[in-house]
């Protein structure tokens, strides 16, 4: 019987894909704790990191791609500014 406080040595492990997915979710401002698609993406990234052959990796990669597509679509838009903001920024740099 596995206790909850024991490390899961047989579960998926985090690696480069998990780190990249976590970083992208953070940049998007989407938390896996409050978004099911983001949580699924983290889990799929861990599965992809743990895959031992291409047959294991391919479905995880496909589903991770789809989950991240969904997350990106739900992410709050970032304010980029418009041409006026850009011109104002240039003017303040020139006069400074």
PDB file of C-alpha atoms in Angstrom:
ATOM      1  CA  UNK A   1       0.000   0.000   0.000  1.00  0.00           C
ATOM      2  CA  UNK A   2       1.378   3.401  -1.026  1.00  0.00           C
ATOM      3  CA  UNK A   3       0.928   6.193   1.482  1.00  0.00           C
ATOM      4  CA  UNK A   4       0.169   9.728   0.291  1.00  0.00           C
ATOM      5  CA  UNK A   5       3.386  11.159   1.733  1.00  0.00           C
ATOM      6  CA  UNK A   6       5.638   8.601  -0.005  1.00  0.00           C
ATOM      7  CA  UNK A   7       7.258   9.658  -3.293  1.00  0.00           C
ATOM      8  CA  UNK A   8       5.667   8.109  -6.375  1.00  0.00           C
ATOM      9  CA  UNK A   9       8.616   6.329  -7.983  1.00  0.00           C
ATOM     10  CA  UNK A  10       6.483   4.760 -10.696  1.00  0.00           C
ATOM     11  CA  UNK A  11       4.609   7.865 -11.845  1.00  0.00           C
ATOM     12  CA  UNK A  12       5.586  10.277 -14.579  1.00  0.00           C
ATOM     13  CA  UNK A  13       8.592  12.457 -13.871  1.00  0.00           C
ATOM     14  CA  UNK A  14       9.107  16.128 -14.653  1.00  0.00           C
ATOM     15  CA  UNK A  15      11.698  17.122 -17.214  1.00  0.00           C
ATOM     16  CA  UNK A  16      12.319  19.644 -19.980  1.00  0.00           C
ATOM     17  CA  UNK A  17       8.818  19.437 -21.476  1.00  0.00           C
ATOM     18  CA  UNK A  18       7.217  19.950 -18.069  1.00  0.00           C
ATOM     19  CA  UNK A  19       9.485  22.916 -17.376  1.00  0.00           C
ATOM     20  CA  UNK A  20       8.663  24.498 -20.754  1.00  0.00           C
ATOM     21  CA  UNK A  21       4.931  23.897 -20.281  1.00  0.00           C
ATOM     22  CA  UNK A  22       5.005  25.372 -16.780  1.00  0.00           C
ATOM     23  CA  UNK A  23       6.928  28.413 -18.038  1.00  0.00           C
ATOM     24  CA  UNK A  24       4.464  28.994 -20.877  1.00  0.00           C
ATOM     25  CA  UNK A  25       1.473  28.659 -18.539  1.00  0.00           C
ATOM     26  CA  UNK A  26       3.082  31.178 -16.205  1.00  0.00           C
ATOM     27  CA  UNK A  27       3.730  33.588 -19.082  1.00  0.00           C
ATOM     28  CA  UNK A  28       0.112  33.221 -20.191  1.00  0.00           C
ATOM     29  CA  UNK A  29      -1.085  33.910 -16.663  1.00  0.00           C
ATOM     30  CA  UNK A  30      -2.973  30.601 -16.424  1.00  0.00           C
ATOM     31  CA  UNK A  31      -2.742  28.571 -13.232  1.00  0.00           C
ATOM     32  CA  UNK A  32      -2.992  24.750 -13.283  1.00  0.00           C
ATOM     33  CA  UNK A  33      -4.668  24.993  -9.866  1.00  0.00           C
ATOM     34  CA  UNK A  34      -7.641  26.876 -11.309  1.00  0.00           C
ATOM     35  CA  UNK A  35      -7.753  25.656 -14.920  1.00  0.00           C
ATOM     36  CA  UNK A  36      -8.420  22.018 -15.811  1.00  0.00           C
ATOM     37  CA  UNK A  37      -6.857  22.278 -19.276  1.00  0.00           C
ATOM     38  CA  UNK A  38      -3.678  23.725 -17.770  1.00  0.00           C
ATOM     39  CA  UNK A  39      -3.575  20.930 -15.185  1.00  0.00           C
ATOM     40  CA  UNK A  40      -4.055  18.372 -17.953  1.00  0.00           C
ATOM     41  CA  UNK A  41      -1.226  20.009 -19.913  1.00  0.00           C
ATOM     42  CA  UNK A  42       1.143  19.647 -16.952  1.00  0.00           C
ATOM     43  CA  UNK A  43       0.166  15.992 -16.533  1.00  0.00           C
ATOM     44  CA  UNK A  44       0.621  15.319 -20.258  1.00  0.00           C
ATOM     45  CA  UNK A  45       4.002  17.062 -20.218  1.00  0.00           C
ATOM     46  CA  UNK A  46       5.098  14.782 -17.369  1.00  0.00           C
ATOM     47  CA  UNK A  47       3.901  11.759 -19.359  1.00  0.00           C
ATOM     48  CA  UNK A  48       5.851  12.972 -22.369  1.00  0.00           C
ATOM     49  CA  UNK A  49       8.972  13.477 -20.236  1.00  0.00           C
ATOM     50  CA  UNK A  50       8.574   9.921 -18.919  1.00  0.00           C
ATOM     51  CA  UNK A  51       7.939   8.269 -22.287  1.00  0.00           C
ATOM     52  CA  UNK A  52      10.441   5.541 -23.082  1.00  0.00           C
ATOM     53  CA  UNK A  53       9.639   5.119 -26.768  1.00  0.00           C
ATOM     54  CA  UNK A  54       7.904   6.909 -29.613  1.00  0.00           C
ATOM     55  CA  UNK A  55       4.690   4.905 -29.201  1.00  0.00           C
ATOM     56  CA  UNK A  56       4.322   6.343 -25.693  1.00  0.00           C
ATOM     57  CA  UNK A  57       5.422   9.848 -26.646  1.00  0.00           C
ATOM     58  CA  UNK A  58       3.266  10.401 -29.750  1.00  0.00           C
ATOM     59  CA  UNK A  59      -0.192  10.371 -28.122  1.00  0.00           C
ATOM     60  CA  UNK A  60       1.034  12.419 -25.154  1.00  0.00           C
ATOM     61  CA  UNK A  61       2.584  15.009 -27.496  1.00  0.00           C
ATOM     62  CA  UNK A  62      -0.596  15.199 -29.590  1.00  0.00           C
ATOM     63  CA  UNK A  63      -2.815  15.665 -26.544  1.00  0.00           C
ATOM     64  CA  UNK A  64      -0.392  18.178 -24.981  1.00  0.00           C
ATOM     65  CA  UNK A  65      -0.490  20.216 -28.184  1.00  0.00           C
ATOM     66  CA  UNK A  66      -4.297  20.210 -28.102  1.00  0.00           C
ATOM     67  CA  UNK A  67      -4.455  21.080 -24.384  1.00  0.00           C
ATOM     68  CA  UNK A  68      -2.052  24.003 -24.843  1.00  0.00           C
ATOM     69  CA  UNK A  69      -4.065  25.209 -27.850  1.00  0.00           C
ATOM     70  CA  UNK A  70      -7.142  25.266 -25.605  1.00  0.00           C
ATOM     71  CA  UNK A  71      -5.249  27.035 -22.803  1.00  0.00           C
ATOM     72  CA  UNK A  72      -3.865  29.679 -25.169  1.00  0.00           C
ATOM     73  CA  UNK A  73      -7.384  30.348 -26.408  1.00  0.00           C
ATOM     74  CA  UNK A  74      -8.673  30.864 -22.854  1.00  0.00           C
ATOM     75  CA  UNK A  75      -5.725  32.952 -21.647  1.00  0.00           C
ATOM     76  CA  UNK A  76      -6.438  36.598 -20.885  1.00  0.00           C
ATOM     77  CA  UNK A  77      -5.215  38.899 -23.663  1.00  0.00           C
ATOM     78  CA  UNK A  78      -1.976  40.755 -23.077  1.00  0.00           C
ATOM     79  CA  UNK A  79      -2.019  44.488 -23.603  1.00  0.00           C
ATOM     80  CA  UNK A  80       0.445  45.290 -26.334  1.00  0.00           C
ATOM     81  CA  UNK A  81      -0.234  48.984 -26.655  1.00  0.00           C
ATOM     82  CA  UNK A  82      -1.079  50.742 -29.871  1.00  0.00           C
ATOM     83  CA  UNK A  83       0.701  53.083 -32.269  1.00  0.00           C
ATOM     84  CA  UNK A  84      -0.035  56.087 -30.053  1.00  0.00           C
ATOM     85  CA  UNK A  85       1.621  54.392 -27.070  1.00  0.00           C
ATOM     86  CA  UNK A  86       4.628  53.543 -29.227  1.00  0.00           C
ATOM     87  CA  UNK A  87       4.960  57.124 -30.482  1.00  0.00           C
ATOM     88  CA  UNK A  88       4.608  58.492 -26.964  1.00  0.00           C
ATOM     89  CA  UNK A  89       7.321  56.132 -25.775  1.00  0.00           C
ATOM     90  CA  UNK A  90       9.654  57.241 -28.567  1.00  0.00           C
ATOM     91  CA  UNK A  91       9.004  60.909 -27.781  1.00  0.00           C
ATOM     92  CA  UNK A  92       9.761  60.481 -24.082  1.00  0.00           C
ATOM     93  CA  UNK A  93      13.039  58.695 -24.923  1.00  0.00           C
ATOM     94  CA  UNK A  94      14.061  61.449 -27.338  1.00  0.00           C
ATOM     95  CA  UNK A  95      13.366  64.270 -24.885  1.00  0.00           C
ATOM     96  CA  UNK A  96      14.982  62.515 -21.947  1.00  0.00           C
TER      97      UNK A  96
END
